[in-house]
Short mmCIF file of C-alpha atoms in Angstrom, two decimals:
data_model
loop_
_atom_site.label_atom_id
_atom_site.label_comp_id
_atom_site.label_asym_id
_atom_site.label_seq_id
_atom_site.Cartn_x
_atom_site.Cartn_y
_atom_site.Cartn_z
CA ASP A 1 -53.12 19.52 -17.84
CA GLY A 2 -56.65 19.50 -16.46
CA GLY A 3 -58.31 16.17 -15.95
CA ILE A 4 -59.44 13.38 -13.71
CA THR A 5 -56.92 10.84 -12.48
CA GLN A 6 -57.49 7.40 -11.07
CA SER A 7 -54.74 5.41 -9.48
CA PRO A 8 -53.50 2.79 -9.63
CA LYS A 9 -54.51 1.35 -13.01
CA TYR A 10 -54.29 -2.22 -11.72
CA LEU A 11 -54.68 -3.33 -8.12
CA PHE A 12 -54.46 -6.76 -6.52
CA ARG A 13 -55.66 -7.56 -3.00
CA LYS A 14 -56.22 -10.58 -0.89
CA GLU A 15 -59.74 -11.50 0.09
CA GLY A 16 -60.85 -9.93 3.36
CA GLN A 17 -58.74 -6.80 3.01
CA ASN A 18 -60.16 -3.32 2.60
CA VAL A 19 -58.76 -1.37 -0.33
CA THR A 20 -59.05 2.32 -1.25
CA LEU A 21 -59.16 3.54 -4.83
CA SER A 22 -58.02 7.07 -5.55
CA CYS A 23 -59.83 9.64 -7.71
CA GLU A 24 -58.52 13.19 -8.10
CA GLN A 25 -59.71 15.99 -10.38
CA ASN A 26 -58.30 19.45 -11.03
CA LEU A 27 -61.26 20.64 -13.09
CA ASN A 28 -62.91 22.46 -10.18
CA HIS A 29 -65.98 20.27 -10.61
CA ASP A 30 -68.59 20.10 -7.86
CA ALA A 31 -69.99 16.64 -8.63
CA MET A 32 -68.08 13.36 -8.54
CA TYR A 33 -69.21 9.78 -9.18
CA TRP A 34 -68.03 6.20 -8.71
CA TYR A 35 -69.12 3.36 -10.99
CA ARG A 36 -68.48 -0.34 -11.16
CA GLN A 37 -68.32 -2.26 -14.44
CA ASP A 38 -68.29 -6.04 -14.76
CA PRO A 39 -67.20 -7.81 -17.97
CA GLY A 40 -69.62 -7.23 -20.83
CA GLN A 41 -71.88 -5.09 -18.68
CA GLY A 42 -72.77 -1.42 -18.41
CA LEU A 43 -71.71 0.95 -15.65
CA ARG A 44 -73.50 0.79 -12.30
CA LEU A 45 -73.52 3.76 -9.94
CA ILE A 46 -71.99 3.12 -6.50
CA TYR A 47 -71.89 6.56 -4.87
CA TYR A 48 -72.03 10.16 -5.99
CA SER A 49 -71.32 13.51 -4.40
CA GLN A 50 -72.69 16.86 -5.49
CA ILE A 51 -70.74 18.96 -3.02
CA VAL A 52 -67.94 18.72 -0.47
CA ASN A 53 -68.84 16.84 2.75
CA ASP A 54 -71.97 15.37 1.18
CA PHE A 55 -72.59 12.17 -0.81
CA GLN A 56 -75.46 9.86 -1.73
CA LYS A 57 -75.75 6.15 -2.33
CA GLY A 58 -76.18 4.92 -5.85
CA ASP A 59 -77.72 1.63 -6.95
CA ILE A 60 -75.05 -0.71 -5.53
CA ALA A 61 -73.56 1.01 -2.46
CA GLU A 62 -73.46 -2.04 -0.18
CA GLY A 63 -69.91 -3.01 0.73
CA TYR A 64 -68.46 0.34 -0.33
CA SER A 65 -67.72 3.62 1.44
CA VAL A 66 -66.64 7.07 0.27
CA SER A 67 -65.58 10.43 1.63
CA ARG A 68 -65.57 13.92 0.15
CA GLU A 69 -63.41 16.04 2.41
CA LYS A 70 -61.94 18.05 -0.45
CA LYS A 71 -63.51 19.22 -3.69
CA GLU A 72 -60.83 17.60 -5.82
CA SER A 73 -60.80 14.17 -4.18
CA PHE A 74 -63.39 11.37 -3.88
CA PRO A 75 -61.76 8.15 -2.67
CA LEU A 76 -63.67 4.86 -2.74
CA THR A 77 -63.05 2.12 -0.18
CA VAL A 78 -63.98 -1.41 -1.13
CA THR A 79 -64.59 -3.16 2.17
CA SER A 80 -64.42 -6.83 3.04
CA ALA A 81 -68.22 -6.79 3.14
CA GLN A 82 -68.36 -6.48 -0.66
CA LYS A 83 -69.07 -10.03 -1.83
CA ASN A 84 -67.67 -9.75 -5.37
CA PRO A 85 -65.16 -6.90 -5.40
CA THR A 86 -63.26 -7.91 -8.53
CA ALA A 87 -64.32 -5.40 -11.19
CA PHE A 88 -63.37 -2.35 -13.23
CA TYR A 89 -63.98 0.86 -11.25
CA LEU A 90 -64.55 4.21 -12.95
CA CYS A 91 -64.62 7.67 -11.43
CA ALA A 92 -66.20 10.72 -13.05
CA SER A 93 -66.66 14.40 -12.32
CA SER A 94 -68.87 17.14 -13.71
CA PRO A 95 -69.75 20.76 -13.05
CA ASP A 96 -73.00 21.38 -11.22
CA GLY A 97 -76.15 21.37 -13.33
CA LEU A 98 -78.01 19.25 -15.87
CA ASN A 99 -76.48 20.96 -18.92
CA THR A 100 -72.91 19.84 -18.25
CA GLU A 101 -70.85 16.91 -19.46
CA ALA A 102 -69.11 14.44 -17.18
CA PHE A 103 -65.46 13.55 -17.55
CA PHE A 104 -64.26 10.05 -16.75
CA GLY A 105 -60.98 8.71 -15.48
CA GLN A 106 -59.30 5.75 -17.14
CA GLY A 107 -60.38 3.35 -14.44
CA THR A 108 -58.85 1.00 -11.88
CA ARG A 109 -59.04 -2.73 -12.43
CA LEU A 110 -59.29 -4.39 -9.04
CA THR A 111 -58.61 -8.10 -8.66
CA VAL A 112 -59.23 -9.78 -5.33
CA VAL A 113 -57.68 -13.21 -4.89
CA ASP B 1 -82.92 2.00 -13.29
CA ALA B 2 -81.86 3.48 -16.58
CA LYS B 3 -84.49 5.64 -18.24
CA THR B 4 -83.42 4.68 -21.75
CA THR B 5 -83.75 1.72 -24.09
CA GLN B 6 -81.23 0.95 -26.84
CA PRO B 7 -80.69 -1.99 -29.20
CA PRO B 8 -77.95 -4.26 -27.85
CA SER B 9 -75.87 -4.20 -31.03
CA MET B 10 -75.67 -2.70 -34.52
CA ASP B 11 -73.45 -3.03 -37.56
CA CYS B 12 -72.42 -0.24 -39.92
CA ALA B 13 -70.19 -0.27 -42.99
CA GLU B 14 -67.08 1.86 -42.84
CA GLY B 15 -67.63 5.26 -44.46
CA ARG B 16 -71.40 5.13 -44.07
CA ALA B 17 -73.46 7.03 -41.53
CA ALA B 18 -74.15 5.16 -38.29
CA ASN B 19 -77.58 5.93 -36.83
CA LEU B 20 -78.00 4.81 -33.23
CA PRO B 21 -81.54 5.00 -31.79
CA CYS B 22 -82.57 5.56 -28.19
CA ASN B 23 -86.00 5.52 -26.56
CA HIS B 24 -86.63 7.67 -23.48
CA SER B 25 -90.41 7.79 -23.30
CA THR B 26 -90.53 8.89 -19.62
CA ILE B 27 -88.22 11.88 -20.03
CA SER B 28 -89.21 15.00 -18.08
CA GLY B 29 -89.26 18.54 -19.38
CA ASN B 30 -85.93 19.66 -17.94
CA GLU B 31 -83.96 16.46 -18.48
CA TYR B 32 -81.18 16.39 -21.03
CA VAL B 33 -80.25 13.53 -23.34
CA TYR B 34 -76.54 12.67 -23.30
CA TRP B 35 -74.50 10.29 -25.41
CA TYR B 36 -71.23 8.70 -24.35
CA ARG B 37 -69.15 5.96 -25.86
CA GLN B 38 -66.76 3.49 -24.31
CA ILE B 39 -63.93 1.88 -26.17
CA HIS B 40 -62.81 -1.38 -24.61
CA SER B 41 -61.29 -1.03 -21.13
CA GLN B 42 -61.27 2.76 -21.21
CA GLY B 43 -63.35 5.39 -19.44
CA PRO B 44 -66.46 6.59 -21.29
CA GLN B 45 -66.01 9.56 -23.61
CA TYR B 46 -68.58 12.33 -23.92
CA ILE B 47 -70.01 12.75 -27.43
CA ILE B 48 -72.92 15.19 -27.40
CA HIS B 49 -76.01 16.25 -25.46
CA GLY B 50 -79.25 18.15 -26.05
CA LEU B 51 -82.54 19.23 -24.53
CA LYS B 52 -85.04 19.64 -27.35
CA ASN B 53 -83.23 21.05 -30.36
CA ASN B 54 -81.04 19.06 -32.70
CA GLU B 55 -77.35 19.45 -31.96
CA THR B 56 -74.17 18.96 -33.98
CA ASN B 57 -70.51 19.01 -33.07
CA GLU B 58 -67.29 17.75 -34.59
CA MET B 59 -68.01 14.17 -33.56
CA ALA B 60 -71.70 13.63 -34.21
CA SER B 61 -75.23 14.93 -34.61
CA LEU B 62 -78.09 14.41 -32.19
CA ILE B 63 -81.66 14.36 -33.46
CA ILE B 64 -84.36 14.58 -30.78
CA THR B 65 -87.99 13.99 -31.76
CA GLU B 66 -90.48 16.76 -31.17
CA ASP B 67 -92.17 14.88 -28.32
CA ARG B 68 -88.68 14.15 -26.87
CA LYS B 69 -89.53 10.48 -26.38
CA SER B 70 -86.68 9.29 -28.57
CA SER B 71 -83.45 10.42 -30.15
CA THR B 72 -80.88 9.31 -32.70
CA LEU B 73 -77.13 9.73 -32.58
CA ILE B 74 -75.60 10.07 -36.04
CA LEU B 75 -71.94 9.43 -36.78
CA PRO B 76 -71.76 10.85 -40.32
CA HIS B 77 -68.83 8.85 -41.71
CA ALA B 78 -68.09 5.87 -39.50
CA THR B 79 -64.53 4.61 -39.23
CA LEU B 80 -63.10 1.51 -37.59
CA ARG B 81 -62.12 3.67 -34.61
CA ASP B 82 -65.82 4.29 -33.93
CA THR B 83 -66.24 0.67 -32.86
CA ALA B 84 -67.39 1.02 -29.24
CA VAL B 85 -70.33 0.72 -26.87
CA TYR B 86 -72.57 3.77 -27.13
CA TYR B 87 -74.64 4.85 -24.14
CA CYS B 88 -77.69 7.08 -24.24
CA ILE B 89 -78.40 8.70 -20.87
CA VAL B 90 -81.12 10.94 -19.51
CA ARG B 91 -79.72 13.25 -16.86
CA GLY B 92 -82.31 14.15 -14.27
CA ARG B 93 -82.95 16.63 -11.52
CA ASP B 94 -81.15 14.54 -8.89
CA ASP B 95 -77.94 14.84 -10.93
CA LYS B 96 -77.47 11.09 -11.08
CA ILE B 97 -75.88 9.80 -14.26
CA ILE B 98 -77.38 6.35 -14.76
CA PHE B 99 -76.07 4.15 -17.57
CA GLY B 100 -78.11 1.49 -19.35
CA LYS B 101 -76.65 -1.43 -21.26
CA GLY B 102 -75.80 0.62 -24.35
CA THR B 103 -75.46 -0.37 -28.01
CA ARG B 104 -72.38 -2.22 -29.18
CA LEU B 105 -71.54 -0.69 -32.57
CA HIS B 106 -69.47 -2.76 -34.97
CA ILE B 107 -67.94 -0.93 -37.92
CA LEU B 108 -67.40 -3.34 -40.80
CA PRO B 109 -64.47 -2.79 -43.19
#
């Protein structure tokens, strides 16, 4: 089955700890994205990558880091510098180009206590 | 910032057509209009996209005005399962996909 997989679905961490969220796709897509969603709000872009070994900051990159060492993987690390890390995190991928749809994972709900 | 403006919420009776408007007055010539929807606590689902011509698929129709400054997503026969937040997005040259606040569509039985 082709698709985009985020794991785990729910994640709990203590304040001050870094945590890495997984995003894997087997769709052979060039572009991958990370979004954050807070309750009742829209999606905000954290980071995106158009090609392996390259990525750009989105609108709310502070306190987050990413890597793109492989085409199929785009892990997001929520660092202790992120002031309000508790949120719903969504990963997406798409083929290169403006005339292509993006596919989303089912999200990871991170709770920091 | 999102390049689109949508009403925050809309109601539609079950079985009727739901018409969701979107303004994108600063759209550039090569930017596409995309529609996604998000059902509570799930990842957004692609619905349809277009450049300048009207488009139709099994889920919906997309009507883009001639000047491309606005568009309308049409769900021809709304059901309760269409209750969701609908996002209109303009996808630009930099390949960012920026979401606005969307329209919360309530389907009334």
